[in-house]
Short mmCIF file of C-alpha atoms and ligand atoms in Angstrom, two decimals:
data_model
loop_
_atom_site.label_atom_id
_atom_site.label_comp_id
_atom_site.label_asym_id
_atom_site.label_seq_id
_atom_site.Cartn_x
_atom_site.Cartn_y
_atom_site.Cartn_z
CA MET A 1 92.22 95.07 71.13
CA ARG A 2 95.84 95.09 70.00
CA ARG A 3 97.74 92.09 71.27
CA THR A 4 101.23 92.58 72.58
CA ILE A 5 102.59 89.09 72.91
CA PHE A 6 103.62 88.32 69.36
CA THR A 7 106.79 89.21 67.45
CA ASP A 8 107.22 89.33 63.67
CA GLU A 9 108.47 85.73 63.78
CA HIS A 10 105.22 84.64 65.35
CA GLU A 11 103.27 86.49 62.67
CA MET A 12 105.21 84.73 59.90
CA PHE A 13 104.56 81.41 61.61
CA ARG A 14 100.86 82.33 61.71
CA GLN A 15 100.75 83.10 58.01
CA ALA A 16 102.56 79.85 57.20
CA PHE A 17 100.20 77.81 59.35
CA ARG A 18 97.14 79.59 57.90
CA GLN A 19 98.27 78.55 54.44
CA PHE A 20 98.83 75.02 55.66
CA VAL A 21 95.25 74.90 56.95
CA GLU A 22 93.90 76.28 53.70
CA LYS A 23 95.78 73.69 51.68
CA GLU A 24 95.86 70.58 53.88
CA ILE A 25 92.82 70.80 56.16
CA THR A 26 89.98 72.97 54.92
CA PRO A 27 89.46 71.18 51.54
CA HIS A 28 89.16 67.80 53.26
CA HIS A 29 87.37 68.82 56.44
CA LEU A 30 83.85 67.82 55.47
CA GLU A 31 85.05 64.42 54.24
CA TRP A 32 86.93 63.82 57.51
CA GLU A 33 83.88 64.92 59.53
CA GLY A 34 82.02 62.11 57.71
CA ASP A 35 84.88 59.64 58.22
CA GLY A 36 85.06 60.31 61.95
CA ILE A 37 88.84 60.59 61.78
CA VAL A 38 91.66 62.46 60.06
CA PRO A 39 94.17 60.50 57.96
CA ARG A 40 97.57 59.86 59.50
CA SER A 41 99.03 61.78 56.61
CA LEU A 42 97.74 65.00 58.22
CA PHE A 43 100.29 64.46 60.96
CA THR A 44 103.18 63.73 58.62
CA ALA A 45 102.27 66.74 56.48
CA ALA A 46 102.24 68.93 59.59
CA GLY A 47 105.52 67.45 60.72
CA ALA A 48 107.17 68.02 57.37
CA SER A 49 106.12 71.68 57.53
CA GLY A 50 107.45 72.24 61.01
CA PHE A 51 104.12 72.34 62.82
CA LEU A 52 104.84 69.44 65.20
CA GLY A 53 107.26 69.45 68.04
CA MET A 54 108.26 73.07 67.88
CA ALA A 55 109.54 72.77 71.45
CA VAL A 56 111.60 69.65 70.82
CA PRO A 57 115.42 70.17 70.73
CA GLU A 58 116.79 70.27 67.19
CA GLN A 59 118.93 67.16 67.75
CA TYR A 60 115.65 65.17 67.81
CA GLY A 61 114.19 66.84 64.74
CA GLY A 62 112.21 69.56 66.54
CA GLY A 63 112.09 73.30 66.22
CA GLY A 64 114.22 73.88 69.32
CA VAL A 65 112.02 76.67 70.64
CA GLY A 66 110.03 76.20 73.81
CA ASP A 67 107.58 79.01 73.27
CA PHE A 68 103.89 78.28 73.79
CA ARG A 69 102.95 81.22 71.53
CA TYR A 70 103.59 78.92 68.55
CA ASN A 71 101.18 76.38 69.98
CA LEU A 72 98.69 79.20 70.64
CA ILE A 73 98.83 80.28 67.01
CA ILE A 74 98.11 76.74 65.75
CA GLY A 75 95.17 76.46 68.08
CA GLU A 76 93.81 79.85 67.06
CA GLU A 77 94.13 79.24 63.35
CA VAL A 78 92.27 75.91 63.36
CA GLN A 79 89.44 77.63 65.22
CA ARG A 80 89.46 80.56 62.85
CA SER A 81 89.07 78.18 59.88
CA GLY A 82 86.20 76.31 61.51
CA THR A 83 88.19 73.02 61.46
CA GLY A 84 88.56 72.57 65.19
CA GLY A 85 87.58 68.89 65.01
CA ALA A 86 90.38 68.07 62.60
CA GLY A 87 92.90 70.29 64.42
CA LEU A 88 92.32 68.89 67.88
CA GLY A 89 94.54 65.88 67.21
CA LEU A 90 97.43 68.15 66.32
CA THR A 91 97.00 70.43 69.39
CA LEU A 92 96.61 67.40 71.64
CA HIS A 93 99.86 65.97 70.22
CA ASN A 94 101.79 69.28 70.60
CA ASP A 95 100.29 70.96 73.61
CA ILE A 96 99.14 68.11 75.80
CA CYS A 97 101.15 64.94 75.09
CA LEU A 98 104.52 66.26 74.05
CA PRO A 99 105.24 68.08 77.35
CA TYR A 100 105.20 64.71 79.16
CA PHE A 101 107.90 63.36 76.77
CA LEU A 102 109.94 66.55 77.01
CA SER A 103 109.86 66.80 80.83
CA LEU A 104 109.86 63.11 81.80
CA ALA A 105 111.53 60.98 79.13
CA ASP A 106 115.10 59.84 79.74
CA ASP A 107 117.70 60.12 76.97
CA GLU A 108 117.02 56.65 75.60
CA GLN A 109 113.24 57.36 75.44
CA LYS A 110 113.86 60.73 73.84
CA ALA A 111 116.01 59.19 71.13
CA ARG A 112 113.40 56.48 70.58
CA TRP A 113 110.27 58.66 70.40
CA LEU A 114 110.93 62.35 69.81
CA PRO A 115 112.01 62.12 66.15
CA GLY A 116 108.78 60.32 65.24
CA ILE A 117 106.70 62.68 67.31
CA CYS A 118 108.21 65.63 65.34
CA SER A 119 107.79 63.97 61.94
CA GLY A 120 104.23 62.91 62.66
CA GLU A 121 105.04 59.27 62.19
CA LEU A 122 104.37 58.59 65.88
CA ILE A 123 100.99 59.99 66.85
CA THR A 124 100.42 60.47 70.61
CA ALA A 125 97.47 60.24 73.00
CA ILE A 126 97.05 60.39 76.74
CA ALA A 127 94.72 57.96 78.51
CA MET A 128 93.51 58.83 81.99
CA THR A 129 89.74 58.39 81.85
CA GLU A 130 88.17 54.97 82.39
CA PRO A 131 84.62 53.82 81.92
CA GLY A 132 84.03 54.04 85.68
CA ILE A 133 86.10 57.15 86.54
CA GLY A 134 86.88 60.50 85.06
CA SER A 135 87.13 63.39 87.51
CA ASP A 136 88.11 61.10 90.38
CA LEU A 137 91.38 60.02 88.75
CA ALA A 138 92.93 58.44 91.86
CA SER A 139 90.17 55.78 91.84
CA MET A 140 91.36 54.40 88.49
CA GLY A 141 91.33 50.60 88.07
CA THR A 142 93.89 49.97 85.34
CA THR A 143 96.84 48.17 86.86
CA ALA A 144 100.49 47.69 85.85
CA ILE A 145 102.05 44.98 88.02
CA ARG A 146 105.83 44.59 87.84
CA ASP A 147 107.11 41.24 86.67
CA GLY A 148 110.87 41.28 86.13
CA ASP A 149 111.85 43.73 83.42
CA HIS A 150 108.26 44.52 82.38
CA TYR A 151 104.87 45.41 83.72
CA VAL A 152 101.68 43.48 83.02
CA VAL A 153 98.96 45.96 82.26
CA ASN A 154 95.25 45.19 82.63
CA GLY A 155 92.21 47.45 82.39
CA SER A 156 90.57 49.83 79.99
CA LYS A 157 90.29 53.51 79.10
CA THR A 158 87.66 55.45 77.30
CA PHE A 159 87.06 58.79 75.52
CA ILE A 160 90.72 58.86 74.37
CA THR A 161 91.41 61.59 71.82
CA ASN A 162 93.54 60.28 68.89
CA GLY A 163 92.62 56.90 70.31
CA ILE A 164 92.43 55.17 66.91
CA ASN A 165 95.36 56.98 65.27
CA ALA A 166 97.74 56.94 68.26
CA ASP A 167 101.00 55.00 68.20
CA LEU A 168 102.17 56.10 71.67
CA VAL A 169 99.62 56.22 74.46
CA ILE A 170 100.72 57.81 77.70
CA THR A 171 98.65 55.66 80.04
CA ALA A 172 97.88 56.39 83.65
CA VAL A 173 98.05 53.15 85.65
CA LYS A 174 98.20 51.94 89.21
CA THR A 175 101.56 50.31 89.85
CA ASP A 176 100.43 49.99 93.48
CA PRO A 177 96.71 49.31 93.50
CA SER A 178 96.57 49.55 97.32
CA GLN A 179 97.30 53.28 97.09
CA ARG A 180 95.34 56.16 95.60
CA HIS A 181 97.45 59.06 94.26
CA LYS A 182 100.75 57.53 95.42
CA GLY A 183 100.09 54.30 93.55
CA MET A 184 99.85 55.96 90.13
CA SER A 185 102.45 55.87 87.36
CA LEU A 186 102.63 56.74 83.67
CA VAL A 187 103.57 54.09 81.13
CA VAL A 188 103.76 54.41 77.35
CA LEU A 189 101.79 51.77 75.48
CA GLU A 190 102.80 51.32 71.89
CA ARG A 191 100.79 50.30 68.85
CA GLY A 192 101.13 46.59 68.20
CA MET A 193 101.82 45.42 71.75
CA ASP A 194 100.13 42.07 72.37
CA GLY A 195 96.91 42.50 74.29
CA PHE A 196 96.53 46.22 73.52
CA GLU A 197 93.29 46.53 71.60
CA ARG A 198 91.28 49.53 70.38
CA GLY A 199 87.54 49.56 70.80
CA ARG A 200 85.05 51.60 68.87
CA ASN A 201 85.72 55.02 67.42
CA LEU A 202 82.98 56.59 69.53
CA GLU A 203 80.06 58.47 67.96
CA LYS A 204 80.03 61.96 69.41
CA VAL A 205 77.72 64.98 69.43
CA GLY A 206 80.45 67.09 67.77
CA LEU A 207 84.14 67.08 66.89
CA HIS A 208 83.25 64.53 64.27
CA SER A 209 86.62 64.40 62.52
CA GLN A 210 88.36 63.66 65.79
CA ASP A 211 88.82 59.98 66.64
CA THR A 212 87.83 59.37 70.22
CA ALA A 213 88.14 55.76 71.30
CA GLU A 214 88.03 53.07 73.90
CA LEU A 215 91.29 51.19 74.65
CA PHE A 216 91.57 47.73 76.22
CA PHE A 217 94.55 46.19 77.91
CA ASN A 218 94.65 42.43 78.49
CA ASP A 219 97.90 41.23 80.03
CA VAL A 220 99.91 43.70 77.95
CA GLN A 221 103.62 43.28 78.64
CA VAL A 222 105.07 46.77 78.82
CA PRO A 223 108.88 47.03 79.29
CA VAL A 224 110.03 48.90 82.36
CA ALA A 225 111.87 51.13 79.85
CA ASN A 226 108.45 52.51 78.86
CA VAL A 227 107.75 54.14 82.28
CA LEU A 228 107.59 57.90 81.85
CA GLY A 229 109.07 59.64 84.88
CA SER A 230 109.16 57.79 88.16
CA GLU A 231 107.11 54.88 89.37
CA GLY A 232 104.57 56.06 91.92
CA GLN A 233 104.86 59.70 90.77
CA GLY A 234 102.20 59.50 88.07
CA PHE A 235 99.78 61.83 89.82
CA VAL A 236 102.52 64.38 90.49
CA HIS A 237 103.50 64.24 86.81
CA LEU A 238 99.87 64.81 85.77
CA VAL A 239 99.46 67.76 88.13
CA HIS A 240 102.60 69.25 86.71
CA ASN A 241 101.46 68.97 83.11
CA LEU A 242 97.74 69.68 83.34
CA PRO A 243 98.05 73.55 83.51
CA GLN A 244 99.40 73.55 79.94
CA GLU A 245 96.59 71.19 78.77
CA ARG A 246 94.05 73.49 80.38
CA LEU A 247 95.49 76.62 78.92
CA SER A 248 95.48 75.02 75.47
CA ILE A 249 91.76 74.29 75.84
CA ALA A 250 91.05 77.79 77.23
CA ALA A 251 92.90 79.45 74.34
CA ALA A 252 90.96 77.34 71.82
CA GLY A 253 87.79 78.46 73.57
CA VAL A 254 88.53 82.16 73.11
CA ALA A 255 89.61 81.55 69.51
CA ALA A 256 86.43 79.59 68.78
CA ALA A 257 84.38 82.44 70.25
CA GLU A 258 86.28 84.95 68.10
CA ALA A 259 85.63 82.95 64.98
CA ALA A 260 81.94 82.60 65.82
CA LEU A 261 81.64 86.33 66.37
CA ALA A 262 83.31 87.03 62.96
CA TRP A 263 80.94 84.67 61.05
CA THR A 264 78.00 86.19 62.87
CA LEU A 265 78.93 89.76 62.17
CA GLU A 266 79.10 88.93 58.51
CA TYR A 267 75.78 87.15 58.62
CA VAL A 268 73.77 89.77 60.50
CA ASN A 269 75.00 92.49 58.18
CA GLU A 270 73.76 90.56 55.10
CA ARG A 271 70.55 89.02 56.35
CA THR A 272 67.54 91.35 56.49
CA ALA A 273 64.21 91.23 58.37
CA PHE A 274 61.51 93.86 58.57
CA GLY A 275 63.32 95.89 55.95
CA GLN A 276 66.67 96.19 57.70
CA PRO A 277 69.76 94.11 58.39
CA ILE A 278 69.52 91.91 61.47
CA ALA A 279 72.54 93.81 62.76
CA GLY A 280 70.39 96.95 62.88
CA PHE A 281 68.20 95.76 65.77
CA GLN A 282 69.27 97.04 69.15
CA ASN A 283 69.10 93.52 70.56
CA SER A 284 71.61 92.32 67.95
CA ARG A 285 73.88 95.29 68.63
CA PHE A 286 73.84 94.69 72.37
CA ARG A 287 74.54 90.96 72.06
CA LEU A 288 77.40 91.63 69.62
CA ALA A 289 78.78 94.26 72.00
CA GLU A 290 78.57 91.90 74.95
CA MET A 291 80.36 89.16 73.04
CA ARG A 292 83.07 91.54 71.80
CA THR A 293 83.71 92.71 75.35
CA GLU A 294 83.82 89.25 76.90
CA ILE A 295 86.09 87.83 74.17
CA ASP A 296 88.52 90.72 74.63
CA LEU A 297 88.56 90.08 78.40
CA GLY A 298 89.16 86.37 77.93
CA ARG A 299 91.90 86.96 75.35
CA VAL A 300 93.86 89.32 77.56
CA PHE A 301 93.78 86.76 80.40
CA VAL A 302 94.84 83.92 78.08
CA ASP A 303 97.67 85.97 76.61
CA ARG A 304 98.91 86.74 80.10
CA CYS A 305 98.65 83.05 81.07
CA VAL A 306 100.72 82.12 77.97
CA GLU A 307 103.42 84.54 79.09
CA ALA A 308 103.29 83.06 82.57
CA LEU A 309 103.58 79.50 81.14
CA ASN A 310 106.56 80.58 79.07
CA GLU A 311 108.13 81.97 82.20
CA GLY A 312 107.46 78.71 84.06
CA GLU A 313 105.07 80.53 86.41
CA LEU A 314 101.58 79.45 85.39
CA SER A 315 99.86 77.99 88.49
CA ALA A 316 97.34 75.22 88.53
CA GLU A 317 94.76 77.68 89.83
CA GLU A 318 95.36 80.25 87.10
CA ALA A 319 95.09 77.53 84.43
CA ALA A 320 91.88 76.31 86.06
CA GLU A 321 90.51 79.90 85.99
CA ALA A 322 91.32 80.23 82.28
CA LYS A 323 89.95 76.79 81.46
CA TRP A 324 86.53 77.11 83.03
CA TRP A 325 85.86 80.74 82.21
CA CYS A 326 87.04 80.68 78.59
CA THR A 327 85.15 77.47 77.72
CA GLU A 328 82.00 78.69 79.40
CA LEU A 329 82.46 81.88 77.36
CA GLN A 330 82.80 79.76 74.19
CA LYS A 331 79.58 78.00 74.97
CA ARG A 332 77.68 81.25 75.67
CA VAL A 333 79.07 82.92 72.54
CA VAL A 334 78.33 80.15 70.10
CA ASP A 335 74.86 79.77 71.50
CA THR A 336 74.16 83.47 71.04
CA CYS A 337 75.62 83.36 67.54
CA VAL A 338 73.36 80.47 66.55
CA GLN A 339 70.41 82.54 67.76
CA LEU A 340 71.47 85.49 65.66
CA HIS A 341 71.68 83.21 62.63
CA GLY A 342 68.12 82.08 63.09
CA GLY A 343 67.31 78.70 61.45
CA TYR A 344 70.42 78.80 59.33
CA GLY A 345 72.45 78.59 62.51
CA TYR A 346 71.08 75.07 62.97
CA MET A 347 72.28 73.96 59.48
CA LEU A 348 75.62 72.17 59.40
CA GLU A 349 76.53 73.92 56.16
CA TYR A 350 77.05 77.05 58.25
CA PRO A 351 80.26 76.95 60.34
CA ILE A 352 78.42 78.27 63.35
CA ALA A 353 76.33 75.12 63.55
CA ARG A 354 79.40 72.92 63.67
CA ALA A 355 81.04 75.31 66.19
CA TYR A 356 77.93 74.88 68.37
CA VAL A 357 78.17 71.10 68.57
CA ASP A 358 81.95 71.17 68.84
CA ALA A 359 81.80 73.58 71.79
CA ARG A 360 79.73 71.51 74.08
CA ILE A 361 82.55 69.20 75.24
CA THR A 362 85.01 71.95 76.14
CA THR A 363 83.61 72.53 79.63
CA ILE A 364 83.89 68.81 80.32
CA TYR A 365 87.18 67.46 78.91
CA GLY A 366 90.50 68.38 80.42
CA GLY A 367 88.73 68.69 83.79
CA THR A 368 85.13 69.84 84.15
CA THR A 369 84.11 73.37 85.11
CA GLU A 370 83.11 72.03 88.49
CA ILE A 371 86.53 70.46 89.08
CA MET A 372 88.22 73.68 87.95
CA LYS A 373 86.20 75.59 90.54
CA GLU A 374 87.17 72.98 93.19
CA ILE A 375 90.85 73.64 92.42
CA ILE A 376 90.44 77.36 92.67
CA GLY A 377 88.13 77.25 95.67
CA ARG A 378 90.42 74.94 97.65
CA SER A 379 93.33 77.29 97.03
CA LEU A 380 91.27 80.01 98.70
CA GLY A 381 91.01 77.87 101.79
CA ALA A 382 87.33 77.30 101.17
C1 LIG B 1 85.42 64.12 73.20
C2 LIG B 1 86.15 63.78 74.47
C3 LIG B 1 87.53 63.68 74.46
C4 LIG B 1 88.21 63.30 75.61
N1 LIG B 1 89.60 63.13 75.53
C5 LIG B 1 90.17 62.54 76.61
C6 LIG B 1 91.55 62.14 76.48
O1 LIG B 1 92.18 62.31 75.44
N2 LIG B 1 92.11 61.48 77.56
C7 LIG B 1 91.41 61.27 78.71
O2 LIG B 1 92.00 60.70 79.62
N3 LIG B 1 90.14 61.62 78.83
C8 LIG B 1 89.50 62.25 77.80
N4 LIG B 1 88.19 62.62 77.89
C9 LIG B 1 87.48 62.39 79.16
C10 LIG B 1 87.19 63.64 79.92
O3 LIG B 1 88.37 64.25 80.39
C11 LIG B 1 86.20 63.25 81.08
O4 LIG B 1 84.96 63.00 80.44
C12 LIG B 1 86.06 64.32 82.10
O5 LIG B 1 87.25 64.46 82.85
C13 LIG B 1 84.89 64.04 83.07
O6 LIG B 1 84.91 62.76 83.53
P1 LIG B 1 83.60 61.86 83.48
O7 LIG B 1 83.12 61.90 82.06
O8 LIG B 1 83.93 60.56 84.07
O9 LIG B 1 82.54 62.62 84.39
P2 LIG B 1 82.35 62.40 85.98
O10 LIG B 1 83.67 62.61 86.66
O11 LIG B 1 81.57 61.22 86.21
O12 LIG B 1 81.48 63.74 86.30
C14 LIG B 1 80.07 63.81 86.01
C15 LIG B 1 79.58 65.16 86.58
O13 LIG B 1 79.83 65.20 87.98
C16 LIG B 1 80.58 66.39 88.26
N5 LIG B 1 81.49 66.09 89.37
C17 LIG B 1 82.39 65.12 89.53
N6 LIG B 1 83.10 65.28 90.64
C18 LIG B 1 82.66 66.41 91.23
C19 LIG B 1 83.01 67.14 92.42
N7 LIG B 1 84.00 66.73 93.24
N8 LIG B 1 82.34 68.32 92.69
C20 LIG B 1 81.38 68.72 91.87
N9 LIG B 1 81.00 68.10 90.75
C21 LIG B 1 81.63 66.95 90.41
C22 LIG B 1 81.35 66.69 87.03
O14 LIG B 1 81.79 68.03 87.00
C23 LIG B 1 80.33 66.35 85.93
O15 LIG B 1 79.45 67.40 85.80
C24 LIG B 1 87.51 63.05 76.77
C25 LIG B 1 86.09 63.17 76.81
C26 LIG B 1 85.43 63.48 75.67
C27 LIG B 1 83.92 63.45 75.67
#
């Protein structure tokens, strides 16, 4: 279906980013999948080519254009190339972490951090999840207790994307441990602070080139100047920024499904059984038709959500709808595509196999499908 949201400028940006992926990511992807991490130079290369911080004002080295369609294009192209694991760090940096800096940082913080975020010299992460809590964020145990002009931070986080590479970690803490939501704040922990240690780069089912890590905080002294937004407003800040995070994951889900369908169409037309291409069986045709239909439906909804986000109108409920439905779609589609590939679909040399293992997490991170349905259901008064 013809998409109506892009202009010629977006198409040029897409071509430029596609070339960047072909040159800077695809040739190294298998090596990085083995390494369990991408090199920091991927971020500086992306920054030098204008693919980081598109929404950051030009005075800080950004593109000066707050238009999520550019983010969408980056997310779509990494999925199209089958390098979603390597691309996740970039989309997390642009789509998920940067908005906190843009909307909450004061002038001094912007001057300190935004240029490095745009150049790729400062890699970002956001740390909410702890070993004991994920969905139930308000029960977090990491504390930041004020002591003069700094906070003393203690606790730990886990499953943090970019956890090894990150220089700036937006960390959700309790500045008032006696409170639940109202006791939460966001502080930026920086690489090299005493008592801030990284744990293992966790071994995952998929997304192998993405570093996902544990973080430990032992009496870390964090200057008050590193609070993002207002003390005690951390939960409000998260609620404000999570719709964009969820839309980013939803859009990647639809793009991953589109890529899987394209690889599968090629495969079923080449592979034969019982004297005919696999594509010639009615079952194959019906499954392909179902996937085509559902991907088109998801894409139209995501495109509309992107427009709403650009207009400042995307609600938490709409983002939750997009997140759960599009990632469940991704899971269904890649599973069906593996089936249509037969045994070859289980071999990692085929992109569909990697897409299969990479897809599994998407209905969990960024808020699980169940939590998304809670958000939507509660808004219905249920
Ligand atoms: C690869 C990867 C990357 C990640 N990146 C990050 C990151 O960068 N930053 C970060 O902070 N976190 C990150 N996470 C953590 C992720 O967001 C959490 O795993 C997720 O929010 C779920 O939390 P949990 O794992 O504690 O599961 P739990 O909250 O323990 O949930 C377990 C199950 O119970 C269900 N459940 C929980 N509450 C309810 C309820 N009220 N009603 C119905 N069902 C419920 C859940 O849906 C789930 O099925 C990442 C995780 C992974 C695996």
